[in-house]
PDB file of C-alpha atoms in Angstrom:
ATOM      1  CA  UNK R 181     -31.638-170.364 147.538  1.00 48.00           C
ATOM      2  CA  UNK R 182     -35.449-170.048 147.340  1.00 59.00           C
ATOM      3  CA  UNK R 183     -37.667-167.280 147.167  1.00 68.00           C
ATOM      4  CA  UNK R 184     -41.399-166.487 147.372  1.00 91.00           C
ATOM      5  CA  UNK R 185     -44.096-168.498 145.414  1.00 95.00           C
ATOM      6  CA  UNK R 186     -44.185-168.657 141.570  1.00 97.00           C
ATOM      7  CA  UNK R 187     -46.363-170.933 140.667  1.00 98.00           C
ATOM      8  CA  UNK R 188     -49.160-172.955 142.687  1.00 98.00           C
ATOM      9  CA  UNK R 189     -51.356-175.432 141.833  1.00 98.00           C
ATOM     10  CA  UNK R 190     -54.299-176.540 143.318  1.00 97.00           C
ATOM     11  CA  UNK R 191     -56.472-179.832 142.703  1.00 97.00           C
ATOM     12  CA  UNK R 192     -55.614-180.519 139.128  1.00 97.00           C
ATOM     13  CA  UNK R 193     -57.772-182.790 137.504  1.00 97.00           C
ATOM     14  CA  UNK R 194     -56.914-184.186 133.891  1.00 97.00           C
ATOM     15  CA  UNK R 195     -58.353-187.963 132.674  1.00 95.00           C
ATOM     16  CA  UNK R 196     -58.087-189.265 129.562  1.00 93.00           C
ATOM     17  CA  UNK R 197     -60.632-192.075 127.313  1.00 89.00           C
ATOM     18  CA  UNK R 198     -60.230-195.619 128.713  1.00 81.00           C
ATOM     19  CA  UNK R 199     -60.677-197.521 125.281  1.00 76.00           C
ATOM     20  CA  UNK R 200     -63.753-197.961 123.521  1.00 77.00           C
ATOM     21  CA  UNK R 201     -65.918-197.963 126.868  1.00 76.00           C
ATOM     22  CA  UNK R 202     -66.908-194.076 127.287  1.00 76.00           C
ATOM     23  CA  UNK R 203     -65.341-194.349 130.502  1.00 85.00           C
ATOM     24  CA  UNK R 204     -62.178-191.837 131.177  1.00 88.00           C
ATOM     25  CA  UNK R 205     -59.261-192.625 133.453  1.00 89.00           C
ATOM     26  CA  UNK R 206     -57.798-189.700 136.039  1.00 92.00           C
ATOM     27  CA  UNK R 207     -53.673-189.329 135.030  1.00 94.00           C
ATOM     28  CA  UNK R 208     -53.870-186.408 137.816  1.00 96.00           C
ATOM     29  CA  UNK R 209     -56.281-186.677 140.326  1.00 94.00           C
ATOM     30  CA  UNK R 210     -56.821-183.712 142.455  1.00 95.00           C
ATOM     31  CA  UNK R 211     -52.998-182.895 143.004  1.00 97.00           C
ATOM     32  CA  UNK R 212     -51.735-179.865 144.787  1.00 97.00           C
ATOM     33  CA  UNK R 213     -48.675-178.011 145.019  1.00 97.00           C
ATOM     34  CA  UNK R 214     -46.374-175.200 145.029  1.00 97.00           C
ATOM     35  CA  UNK R 215     -42.973-173.981 143.485  1.00 97.00           C
ATOM     36  CA  UNK R 216     -40.869-171.247 144.939  1.00 97.00           C
ATOM     37  CA  UNK R 217     -38.490-168.748 142.572  1.00 96.00           C
ATOM     38  CA  UNK R 218     -35.552-170.660 142.672  1.00 96.00           C
ATOM     39  CA  UNK R 219     -36.159-174.154 143.870  1.00 97.00           C
ATOM     40  CA  UNK R 220     -36.661-177.443 142.919  1.00 98.00           C
ATOM     41  CA  UNK R 221     -39.743-179.747 142.875  1.00 98.00           C
ATOM     42  CA  UNK R 222     -39.066-183.504 141.772  1.00 98.00           C
ATOM     43  CA  UNK R 223     -41.764-186.033 140.809  1.00 98.00           C
ATOM     44  CA  UNK R 224     -41.369-189.220 140.966  1.00 96.00           C
ATOM     45  CA  UNK R 225     -43.418-192.417 140.546  1.00 93.00           C
ATOM     46  CA  UNK R 226     -43.496-195.418 137.931  1.00 89.00           C
ATOM     47  CA  UNK R 227     -44.548-195.165 134.250  1.00 88.00           C
ATOM     48  CA  UNK R 228     -48.054-194.214 134.334  1.00 89.00           C
ATOM     49  CA  UNK R 229     -48.432-192.386 137.773  1.00 92.00           C
ATOM     50  CA  UNK R 230     -49.035-189.034 136.459  1.00 95.00           C
ATOM     51  CA  UNK R 231     -45.131-187.058 136.438  1.00 96.00           C
ATOM     52  CA  UNK R 232     -44.845-186.395 132.535  1.00 95.00           C
ATOM     53  CA  UNK R 233     -48.878-184.851 132.838  1.00 97.00           C
ATOM     54  CA  UNK R 234     -48.223-183.188 135.540  1.00 97.00           C
ATOM     55  CA  UNK R 235     -45.570-181.003 133.651  1.00 97.00           C
ATOM     56  CA  UNK R 236     -47.037-180.570 130.048  1.00 97.00           C
ATOM     57  CA  UNK R 237     -50.139-179.098 132.266  1.00 97.00           C
ATOM     58  CA  UNK R 238     -48.124-176.691 133.957  1.00 97.00           C
ATOM     59  CA  UNK R 239     -46.403-175.348 130.330  1.00 96.00           C
ATOM     60  CA  UNK R 240     -50.498-175.409 128.824  1.00 95.00           C
ATOM     61  CA  UNK R 241     -49.309-178.048 126.188  1.00 95.00           C
ATOM     62  CA  UNK R 242     -52.785-180.139 127.596  1.00 95.00           C
ATOM     63  CA  UNK R 243     -55.556-178.462 129.562  1.00 94.00           C
ATOM     64  CA  UNK R 244     -56.433-179.168 132.766  1.00 96.00           C
ATOM     65  CA  UNK R 245     -60.335-180.906 133.066  1.00 96.00           C
ATOM     66  CA  UNK R 246     -60.436-179.281 136.607  1.00 97.00           C
ATOM     67  CA  UNK R 247     -58.414-177.300 139.080  1.00 97.00           C
ATOM     68  CA  UNK R 248     -56.384-173.922 139.527  1.00 97.00           C
ATOM     69  CA  UNK R 249     -52.900-172.837 138.462  1.00 97.00           C
ATOM     70  CA  UNK R 250     -51.572-169.648 139.614  1.00 97.00           C
ATOM     71  CA  UNK R 251     -48.154-168.003 137.924  1.00 97.00           C
ATOM     72  CA  UNK R 252     -46.905-165.219 139.784  1.00 94.00           C
ATOM     73  CA  UNK R 253     -50.302-164.456 141.237  1.00 93.00           C
ATOM     74  CA  UNK R 254     -51.692-164.751 137.996  1.00 94.00           C
ATOM     75  CA  UNK R 255     -54.261-167.030 136.409  1.00 96.00           C
ATOM     76  CA  UNK R 256     -52.266-169.454 134.036  1.00 96.00           C
ATOM     77  CA  UNK R 257     -55.273-171.123 132.919  1.00 95.00           C
ATOM     78  CA  UNK R 258     -57.467-168.609 132.550  1.00 95.00           C
ATOM     79  CA  UNK R 259     -54.760-167.160 130.062  1.00 94.00           C
ATOM     80  CA  UNK R 260     -55.213-167.499 126.142  1.00 93.00           C
ATOM     81  CA  UNK R 261     -54.605-165.967 122.564  1.00 92.00           C
ATOM     82  CA  UNK R 262     -52.110-163.132 122.716  1.00 90.00           C
ATOM     83  CA  UNK R 263     -51.855-163.130 126.600  1.00 92.00           C
ATOM     84  CA  UNK R 264     -51.337-166.782 127.142  1.00 93.00           C
ATOM     85  CA  UNK R 265     -48.009-166.170 124.000  1.00 90.00           C
ATOM     86  CA  UNK R 266     -46.608-163.301 125.850  1.00 90.00           C
ATOM     87  CA  UNK R 267     -46.787-165.260 129.261  1.00 92.00           C
ATOM     88  CA  UNK R 268     -45.584-168.337 127.705  1.00 92.00           C
ATOM     89  CA  UNK R 269     -42.294-166.880 127.053  1.00 94.00           C
ATOM     90  CA  UNK R 270     -42.270-167.640 131.580  1.00 96.00           C
ATOM     91  CA  UNK R 271     -42.483-171.230 131.624  1.00 97.00           C
ATOM     92  CA  UNK R 272     -40.651-173.367 129.006  1.00 96.00           C
ATOM     93  CA  UNK R 273     -39.988-177.066 128.849  1.00 96.00           C
ATOM     94  CA  UNK R 274     -36.945-179.564 128.411  1.00 96.00           C
ATOM     95  CA  UNK R 275     -38.195-182.864 126.822  1.00 94.00           C
ATOM     96  CA  UNK R 276     -36.652-186.430 127.678  1.00 91.00           C
ATOM     97  CA  UNK R 277     -35.351-186.976 123.669  1.00 88.00           C
ATOM     98  CA  UNK R 278     -33.189-184.272 121.848  1.00 86.00           C
ATOM     99  CA  UNK R 279     -33.441-186.456 119.003  1.00 86.00           C
ATOM    100  CA  UNK R 280     -36.869-186.423 118.664  1.00 90.00           C
ATOM    101  CA  UNK R 281     -38.081-182.971 120.409  1.00 90.00           C
ATOM    102  CA  UNK R 282     -35.645-181.198 118.172  1.00 94.00           C
ATOM    103  CA  UNK R 283     -36.366-180.585 114.055  1.00 95.00           C
ATOM    104  CA  UNK R 284     -34.174-182.446 112.259  1.00 94.00           C
ATOM    105  CA  UNK R 285     -34.659-180.572 109.019  1.00 95.00           C
ATOM    106  CA  UNK R 286     -33.952-177.221 111.039  1.00 96.00           C
ATOM    107  CA  UNK R 287     -30.306-175.935 111.375  1.00 97.00           C
ATOM    108  CA  UNK R 288     -29.349-175.396 115.057  1.00 97.00           C
ATOM    109  CA  UNK R 289     -28.803-171.584 115.055  1.00 96.00           C
ATOM    110  CA  UNK R 290     -32.773-171.599 113.595  1.00 96.00           C
ATOM    111  CA  UNK R 291     -34.492-173.853 116.589  1.00 96.00           C
ATOM    112  CA  UNK R 292     -32.768-171.865 119.158  1.00 97.00           C
ATOM    113  CA  UNK R 293     -33.669-168.176 117.476  1.00 95.00           C
ATOM    114  CA  UNK R 294     -37.565-169.305 116.600  1.00 94.00           C
ATOM    115  CA  UNK R 295     -38.767-168.403 120.496  1.00 94.00           C
ATOM    116  CA  UNK R 296     -37.189-165.145 120.067  1.00 93.00           C
ATOM    117  CA  UNK R 297     -38.559-164.625 116.537  1.00 92.00           C
ATOM    118  CA  UNK R 298     -42.005-166.202 117.981  1.00 90.00           C
ATOM    119  CA  UNK R 299     -41.767-163.425 121.426  1.00 89.00           C
ATOM    120  CA  UNK R 300     -40.482-160.880 119.370  1.00 85.00           C
ATOM    121  CA  UNK R 301     -37.853-160.310 122.004  1.00 87.00           C
ATOM    122  CA  UNK R 302     -34.768-159.296 119.794  1.00 86.00           C
ATOM    123  CA  UNK R 303     -34.522-157.514 116.005  1.00 85.00           C
ATOM    124  CA  UNK R 304     -32.856-158.956 113.380  1.00 83.00           C
ATOM    125  CA  UNK R 305     -29.412-157.278 113.889  1.00 85.00           C
ATOM    126  CA  UNK R 306     -29.079-158.949 117.593  1.00 92.00           C
ATOM    127  CA  UNK R 307     -30.495-162.291 116.672  1.00 93.00           C
ATOM    128  CA  UNK R 308     -27.585-163.402 115.693  1.00 93.00           C
ATOM    129  CA  UNK R 309     -25.209-162.147 118.563  1.00 95.00           C
ATOM    130  CA  UNK R 310     -28.132-163.700 120.862  1.00 95.00           C
ATOM    131  CA  UNK R 311     -28.139-167.450 119.476  1.00 96.00           C
ATOM    132  CA  UNK R 312     -24.211-167.384 120.109  1.00 97.00           C
ATOM    133  CA  UNK R 313     -24.360-166.472 123.650  1.00 97.00           C
ATOM    134  CA  UNK R 314     -27.198-168.892 124.247  1.00 97.00           C
ATOM    135  CA  UNK R 315     -25.261-171.823 122.622  1.00 97.00           C
ATOM    136  CA  UNK R 316     -22.170-170.728 124.614  1.00 97.00           C
ATOM    137  CA  UNK R 317     -23.758-170.567 127.810  1.00 97.00           C
ATOM    138  CA  UNK R 318     -25.115-174.014 127.411  1.00 97.00           C
ATOM    139  CA  UNK R 319     -21.298-175.116 126.582  1.00 96.00           C
ATOM    140  CA  UNK R 320     -20.933-174.888 122.892  1.00 97.00           C
ATOM    141  CA  UNK R 321     -19.223-173.690 120.343  1.00 97.00           C
ATOM    142  CA  UNK R 322     -21.824-170.911 118.723  1.00 96.00           C
ATOM    143  CA  UNK R 323     -20.158-172.630 115.021  1.00 96.00           C
ATOM    144  CA  UNK R 324     -22.887-175.035 116.028  1.00 96.00           C
ATOM    145  CA  UNK R 325     -25.434-172.532 114.719  1.00 96.00           C
ATOM    146  CA  UNK R 326     -25.244-173.661 110.781  1.00 96.00           C
ATOM    147  CA  UNK R 327     -25.001-177.048 111.637  1.00 97.00           C
ATOM    148  CA  UNK R 328     -28.231-179.738 111.697  1.00 97.00           C
ATOM    149  CA  UNK R 329     -28.904-181.648 115.126  1.00 96.00           C
ATOM    150  CA  UNK R 330     -28.163-185.168 113.479  1.00 95.00           C
ATOM    151  CA  UNK R 331     -24.593-183.997 113.045  1.00 96.00           C
ATOM    152  CA  UNK R 332     -24.000-183.727 117.346  1.00 96.00           C
ATOM    153  CA  UNK R 333     -24.131-186.144 120.062  1.00 95.00           C
ATOM    154  CA  UNK R 334     -26.850-187.672 122.145  1.00 94.00           C
ATOM    155  CA  UNK R 335     -25.098-185.199 124.900  1.00 95.00           C
ATOM    156  CA  UNK R 336     -25.469-182.108 122.737  1.00 96.00           C
ATOM    157  CA  UNK R 337     -28.463-182.055 121.526  1.00 96.00           C
ATOM    158  CA  UNK R 338     -29.747-181.923 125.041  1.00 96.00           C
ATOM    159  CA  UNK R 339     -27.896-178.904 125.686  1.00 97.00           C
ATOM    160  CA  UNK R 340     -28.959-177.746 122.550  1.00 97.00           C
ATOM    161  CA  UNK R 341     -32.597-178.142 123.684  1.00 97.00           C
ATOM    162  CA  UNK R 342     -31.408-176.380 126.709  1.00 97.00           C
ATOM    163  CA  UNK R 343     -30.417-173.684 124.716  1.00 97.00           C
ATOM    164  CA  UNK R 344     -33.848-173.559 122.500  1.00 97.00           C
ATOM    165  CA  UNK R 345     -35.741-173.021 126.465  1.00 97.00           C
ATOM    166  CA  UNK R 346     -33.635-171.101 128.076  1.00 97.00           C
ATOM    167  CA  UNK R 347     -33.511-168.375 124.969  1.00 96.00           C
ATOM    168  CA  UNK R 348     -37.018-166.203 126.293  1.00 95.00           C
ATOM    169  CA  UNK R 349     -35.320-166.058 129.576  1.00 96.00           C
ATOM    170  CA  UNK R 350     -37.977-168.338 131.194  1.00 97.00           C
ATOM    171  CA  UNK R 351     -38.673-168.756 134.929  1.00 97.00           C
ATOM    172  CA  UNK R 352     -39.926-171.838 135.752  1.00 98.00           C
ATOM    173  CA  UNK R 353     -38.299-174.367 133.843  1.00 98.00           C
ATOM    174  CA  UNK R 354     -39.812-178.214 133.656  1.00 98.00           C
ATOM    175  CA  UNK R 355     -37.363-181.123 132.623  1.00 97.00           C
ATOM    176  CA  UNK R 356     -39.224-184.022 132.005  1.00 96.00           C
ATOM    177  CA  UNK R 357     -36.482-186.296 132.001  1.00 94.00           C
ATOM    178  CA  UNK R 358     -33.879-184.473 130.710  1.00 94.00           C
ATOM    179  CA  UNK R 359     -30.964-187.283 130.905  1.00 93.00           C
ATOM    180  CA  UNK R 360     -32.655-190.659 130.945  1.00 89.00           C
ATOM    181  CA  UNK R 361     -32.109-191.024 127.382  1.00 84.00           C
ATOM    182  CA  UNK R 362     -27.928-190.097 127.888  1.00 90.00           C
ATOM    183  CA  UNK R 363     -25.283-192.617 129.153  1.00 91.00           C
ATOM    184  CA  UNK R 364     -24.182-191.808 132.553  1.00 90.00           C
ATOM    185  CA  UNK R 365     -21.473-189.577 132.288  1.00 93.00           C
ATOM    186  CA  UNK R 366     -22.973-187.360 129.571  1.00 94.00           C
ATOM    187  CA  UNK R 367     -26.189-187.631 131.795  1.00 93.00           C
ATOM    188  CA  UNK R 368     -23.753-186.106 134.866  1.00 94.00           C
ATOM    189  CA  UNK R 369     -22.357-183.216 132.889  1.00 96.00           C
ATOM    190  CA  UNK R 370     -25.940-182.239 132.000  1.00 96.00           C
ATOM    191  CA  UNK R 371     -27.412-182.283 135.412  1.00 96.00           C
ATOM    192  CA  UNK R 372     -24.104-180.169 136.483  1.00 96.00           C
ATOM    193  CA  UNK R 373     -25.125-177.917 133.601  1.00 97.00           C
ATOM    194  CA  UNK R 374     -28.848-177.501 134.935  1.00 97.00           C
ATOM    195  CA  UNK R 375     -27.374-176.662 138.304  1.00 97.00           C
ATOM    196  CA  UNK R 376     -25.227-174.136 137.200  1.00 97.00           C
ATOM    197  CA  UNK R 377     -27.786-172.267 134.943  1.00 97.00           C
ATOM    198  CA  UNK R 378     -30.137-172.193 138.140  1.00 97.00           C
ATOM    199  CA  UNK R 379     -28.033-170.895 140.081  1.00 96.00           C
ATOM    200  CA  UNK R 380     -26.543-168.118 138.062  1.00 96.00           C
ATOM    201  CA  UNK R 381     -30.100-167.540 136.378  1.00 96.00           C
ATOM    202  CA  UNK R 382     -32.422-167.590 139.432  1.00 96.00           C
ATOM    203  CA  UNK R 383     -34.560-170.514 137.359  1.00 97.00           C
ATOM    204  CA  UNK R 384     -37.121-172.493 139.216  1.00 98.00           C
ATOM    205  CA  UNK R 385     -37.386-176.139 138.247  1.00 98.00           C
ATOM    206  CA  UNK R 386     -40.348-178.668 138.140  1.00 98.00           C
ATOM    207  CA  UNK R 387     -37.594-181.665 137.341  1.00 98.00           C
ATOM    208  CA  UNK R 388     -39.687-185.132 136.186  1.00 97.00           C
ATOM    209  CA  UNK R 389     -38.358-188.014 137.182  1.00 94.00           C
ATOM    210  CA  UNK R 390     -37.668-192.007 138.415  1.00 89.00           C
ATOM    211  CA  UNK R 391     -34.277-191.695 139.180  1.00 88.00           C
ATOM    212  CA  UNK R 392     -34.256-191.394 143.075  1.00 88.00           C
ATOM    213  CA  UNK R 393     -30.483-191.013 143.492  1.00 87.00           C
ATOM    214  CA  UNK R 394     -30.792-188.490 140.930  1.00 91.00           C
ATOM    215  CA  UNK R 395     -33.862-186.539 142.648  1.00 93.00           C
ATOM    216  CA  UNK R 396     -31.864-186.559 145.585  1.00 91.00           C
ATOM    217  CA  UNK R 397     -28.851-184.608 144.422  1.00 91.00           C
ATOM    218  CA  UNK R 398     -31.366-182.230 142.153  1.00 96.00           C
ATOM    219  CA  UNK R 399     -34.707-181.251 144.558  1.00 97.00           C
ATOM    220  CA  UNK R 400     -35.393-179.185 147.510  1.00 97.00           C
ATOM    221  CA  UNK R 401     -38.895-181.049 147.853  1.00 97.00           C
ATOM    222  CA  UNK R 402     -40.210-184.349 146.059  1.00 97.00           C
ATOM    223  CA  UNK R 403     -43.402-185.130 145.444  1.00 98.00           C
ATOM    224  CA  UNK R 404     -44.209-188.897 144.711  1.00 97.00           C
ATOM    225  CA  UNK R 405     -47.052-190.235 142.513  1.00 97.00           C
ATOM    226  CA  UNK R 406     -48.828-193.242 142.607  1.00 96.00           C
ATOM    227  CA  UNK R 407     -52.227-193.577 139.968  1.00 94.00           C
ATOM    228  CA  UNK R 408     -52.515-189.535 139.370  1.00 95.00           C
ATOM    229  CA  UNK R 409     -52.260-188.415 143.236  1.00 96.00           C
ATOM    230  CA  UNK R 410     -49.812-187.507 145.699  1.00 97.00           C
ATOM    231  CA  UNK R 411     -48.644-189.918 148.304  1.00 97.00           C
ATOM    232  CA  UNK R 412     -45.986-188.094 149.982  1.00 98.00           C
ATOM    233  CA  UNK R 413     -44.550-184.781 149.852  1.00 97.00           C
ATOM    234  CA  UNK R 414     -41.078-183.673 151.368  1.00 97.00           C
ATOM    235  CA  UNK R 415     -37.830-181.948 151.625  1.00 97.00           C
ATOM    236  CA  UNK R 416     -35.880-184.476 149.253  1.00 95.00           C
ATOM    237  CA  UNK R 417     -32.942-185.658 151.912  1.00 93.00           C
ATOM    238  CA  UNK R 418     -35.722-186.490 154.421  1.00 94.00           C
ATOM    239  CA  UNK R 419     -37.975-188.107 152.178  1.00 95.00           C
ATOM    240  CA  UNK R 420     -35.217-190.173 150.568  1.00 92.00           C
ATOM    241  CA  UNK R 421     -33.479-190.752 154.330  1.00 91.00           C
ATOM    242  CA  UNK R 422     -36.803-191.516 156.620  1.00 93.00           C
ATOM    243  CA  UNK R 423     -40.204-192.162 153.930  1.00 95.00           C
ATOM    244  CA  UNK R 424     -43.688-192.023 155.447  1.00 97.00           C
ATOM    245  CA  UNK R 425     -45.269-193.981 152.481  1.00 97.00           C
ATOM    246  CA  UNK R 426     -45.045-197.583 151.774  1.00 96.00           C
ATOM    247  CA  UNK R 427     -44.718-196.677 148.109  1.00 96.00           C
ATOM    248  CA  UNK R 428     -42.073-194.693 148.770  1.00 96.00           C
ATOM    249  CA  UNK R 429     -40.196-197.421 150.665  1.00 94.00           C
ATOM    250  CA  UNK R 430     -40.803-199.689 147.902  1.00 93.00           C
ATOM    251  CA  UNK R 431     -39.081-197.217 145.461  1.00 92.00           C
ATOM    252  CA  UNK R 432     -36.053-196.436 147.160  1.00 91.00           C
ATOM    253  CA  UNK R 433     -35.476-200.157 148.326  1.00 90.00           C
ATOM    254  CA  UNK R 434     -35.389-200.852 144.381  1.00 86.00           C
ATOM    255  CA  UNK R 435     -32.344-198.289 143.990  1.00 82.00           C
ATOM    256  CA  UNK R 436     -29.513-201.320 144.291  1.00 74.00           C
ATOM    257  CA  UNK R 437     -26.975-200.816 147.996  1.00 64.00           C
ATOM    258  CA  UNK R 438     -23.926-199.546 147.038  1.00 46.00           C
ATOM    259  CA  UNK R 439     -22.568-199.322 150.709  1.00 48.00           C
ATOM    260  CA  UNK R 440     -23.427-199.686 154.315  1.00 53.00           C
ATOM    261  CA  UNK R 441     -26.464-197.844 155.107  1.00 58.00           C
ATOM    262  CA  UNK R 442     -28.429-198.426 151.714  1.00 60.00           C
ATOM    263  CA  UNK R 443     -31.044-200.135 150.319  1.00 55.00           C
ATOM    264  CA  UNK R 444     -29.722-203.944 150.367  1.00 58.00           C
ATOM    265  CA  UNK R 445     -33.123-206.033 149.223  1.00 75.00           C
ATOM    266  CA  UNK R 446     -36.192-204.827 147.114  1.00 83.00           C
ATOM    267  CA  UNK R 447     -39.725-204.573 148.991  1.00 87.00           C
ATOM    268  CA  UNK R 448     -41.744-206.431 147.379  1.00 80.00           C
ATOM    269  CA  UNK R 449     -44.796-205.545 145.854  1.00 84.00           C
ATOM    270  CA  UNK R 450     -47.745-208.026 144.790  1.00 77.00           C
ATOM    271  CA  UNK R 451     -50.258-207.319 141.298  1.00 74.00           C
ATOM    272  CA  UNK R 452     -49.668-204.610 139.238  1.00 73.00           C
ATOM    273  CA  UNK R 453     -51.211-200.726 139.899  1.00 77.00           C
ATOM    274  CA  UNK R 454     -55.020-200.520 140.256  1.00 72.00           C
ATOM    275  CA  UNK R 455     -57.628-197.499 140.885  1.00 69.00           C
ATOM    276  CA  UNK R 456     -60.324-198.765 144.302  1.00 59.00           C
ATOM    277  CA  UNK R 457     -63.479-199.764 143.401  1.00 58.00           C
ATOM    278  CA  UNK R 458     -67.100-200.216 145.051  1.00 56.00           C
ATOM    279  CA  UNK R 459     -66.160-203.674 146.267  1.00 60.00           C
ATOM    280  CA  UNK R 460     -62.976-202.253 147.428  1.00 66.00           C
ATOM    281  CA  UNK R 461     -62.850-198.216 147.997  1.00 83.00           C
ATOM    282  CA  UNK R 462     -60.351-197.580 150.244  1.00 92.00           C
ATOM    283  CA  UNK R 463     -56.512-196.977 149.434  1.00 94.00           C
ATOM    284  CA  UNK R 464     -55.183-197.131 145.723  1.00 93.00           C
ATOM    285  CA  UNK R 465     -51.959-199.087 147.152  1.00 94.00           C
ATOM    286  CA  UNK R 466     -53.268-201.025 149.497  1.00 93.00           C
ATOM    287  CA  UNK R 467     -54.027-204.261 147.298  1.00 91.00           C
ATOM    288  CA  UNK R 468     -50.063-204.313 146.565  1.00 93.00           C
ATOM    289  CA  UNK R 469     -48.987-202.891 150.276  1.00 94.00           C
ATOM    290  CA  UNK R 470     -47.270-205.544 152.571  1.00 93.00           C
ATOM    291  CA  UNK R 471     -48.490-203.510 155.690  1.00 94.00           C
ATOM    292  CA  UNK R 472     -52.091-202.764 154.924  1.00 94.00           C
ATOM    293  CA  UNK R 473     -54.982-203.135 156.962  1.00 95.00           C
ATOM    294  CA  UNK R 474     -58.847-203.841 157.002  1.00 95.00           C
ATOM    295  CA  UNK R 475     -58.603-199.772 157.314  1.00 96.00           C
ATOM    296  CA  UNK R 476     -57.087-199.720 154.316  1.00 95.00           C
ATOM    297  CA  UNK R 477     -59.101-201.210 152.390  1.00 91.00           C
ATOM    298  CA  UNK R 478     -62.521-199.291 153.035  1.00 93.00           C
ATOM    299  CA  UNK R 479     -60.846-195.625 154.177  1.00 94.00           C
ATOM    300  CA  UNK R 480     -58.817-193.463 151.612  1.00 94.00           C
ATOM    301  CA  UNK R 481     -56.294-191.900 153.871  1.00 96.00           C
ATOM    302  CA  UNK R 482     -55.995-187.914 153.793  1.00 96.00           C
ATOM    303  CA  UNK R 483     -52.916-186.084 152.455  1.00 97.00           C
ATOM    304  CA  UNK R 484     -51.964-185.276 155.925  1.00 96.00           C
ATOM    305  CA  UNK R 485     -49.328-183.103 157.978  1.00 96.00           C
ATOM    306  CA  UNK R 486     -46.732-185.584 159.577  1.00 95.00           C
ATOM    307  CA  UNK R 487     -44.108-183.994 160.682  1.00 91.00           C
ATOM    308  CA  UNK R 488     -43.113-180.094 159.999  1.00 91.00           C
ATOM    309  CA  UNK R 489     -42.978-180.254 155.874  1.00 92.00           C
ATOM    310  CA  UNK R 490     -43.721-183.578 155.356  1.00 96.00           C
ATOM    311  CA  UNK R 491     -47.253-184.968 154.197  1.00 97.00           C
ATOM    312  CA  UNK R 492     -48.062-188.568 153.402  1.00 98.00           C
ATOM    313  CA  UNK R 493     -51.584-190.126 152.028  1.00 97.00           C
ATOM    314  CA  UNK R 494     -50.579-193.627 155.134  1.00 97.00           C
ATOM    315  CA  UNK R 495     -52.968-194.613 158.045  1.00 97.00           C
ATOM    316  CA  UNK R 496     -49.358-195.903 159.449  1.00 97.00           C
ATOM    317  CA  UNK R 497     -47.035-193.534 158.224  1.00 97.00           C
ATOM    318  CA  UNK R 498     -43.173-194.542 158.850  1.00 94.00           C
ATOM    319  CA  UNK R 499     -43.796-197.930 160.169  1.00 94.00           C
ATOM    320  CA  UNK R 500     -42.491-199.669 156.654  1.00 92.00           C
ATOM    321  CA  UNK R 501     -38.401-199.152 156.782  1.00 89.00           C
ATOM    322  CA  UNK R 502     -36.244-199.432 153.747  1.00 86.00           C
ATOM    323  CA  UNK R 503     -34.079-202.636 154.576  1.00 76.00           C
ATOM    324  CA  UNK R 504     -30.090-201.550 154.884  1.00 66.00           C
ATOM    325  CA  UNK R 505     -26.896-203.478 154.753  1.00 45.00           C
TER     326      UNK R 505
END
């Protein structure tokens, strides 16, 4: 169950240098979204679509070039110094690969305790008990605190990373491909853990993934990114069952079919992702789109409401259907 608005981002933009040309490429381009208390909003798209950059902007690991983020009604991007340190406890991140996100030279207990020390949330006498409680919360024996990350499996390391992220009792957790480095059975266990924690703690998740079946299970709402822009947004179940944007339909079609009513053939996309140019100023997706028409090559479709709760940046929404058995 979701509650009131927790985070609102408007017109976020982040650019990076493009080689030695002096030009800059927008990894995130005028992206707006909101996340309510206890809600999971997922961002999906191909590699390079801007998913991880959005997560890092929200977690303040990157600085936005433009746009705004309000967290619990406060200007999140205006915070700095001590004010940012205090508020940062409320937004934490779980990275894709726990093998690289955990320090191999630090014992597990010290790593889980570190956010508590930095935020000065508990005294020295309470610290050991708090770390033990966090490890139990993620399904690990408190005795794990005396060991090093290399002594654990990938799934156990991700549990340690989650315990560390939970140490400050955040309200929003950015999950950046949190199970993509794990075997399927272990990934399922981690997802179940995240769902249980959300239920018990009232967490909100910004969930980054390329796995649509997974997203359909964990997310309340989904935003589909293409070249740094949202091209479709809507309730997870509706978006998966009835994609409006042809790019979304192509992503869904790439998931192997397992039975009647599921994708049976992949929608072929021509070429590679590329932005519009002065010669072709229209929709960025038009050069690859199976249903593109002349209008698509000269006009940029706005992200517009198609039906309640769903938006798409397409002049012909819903026209491209996912092939089924």
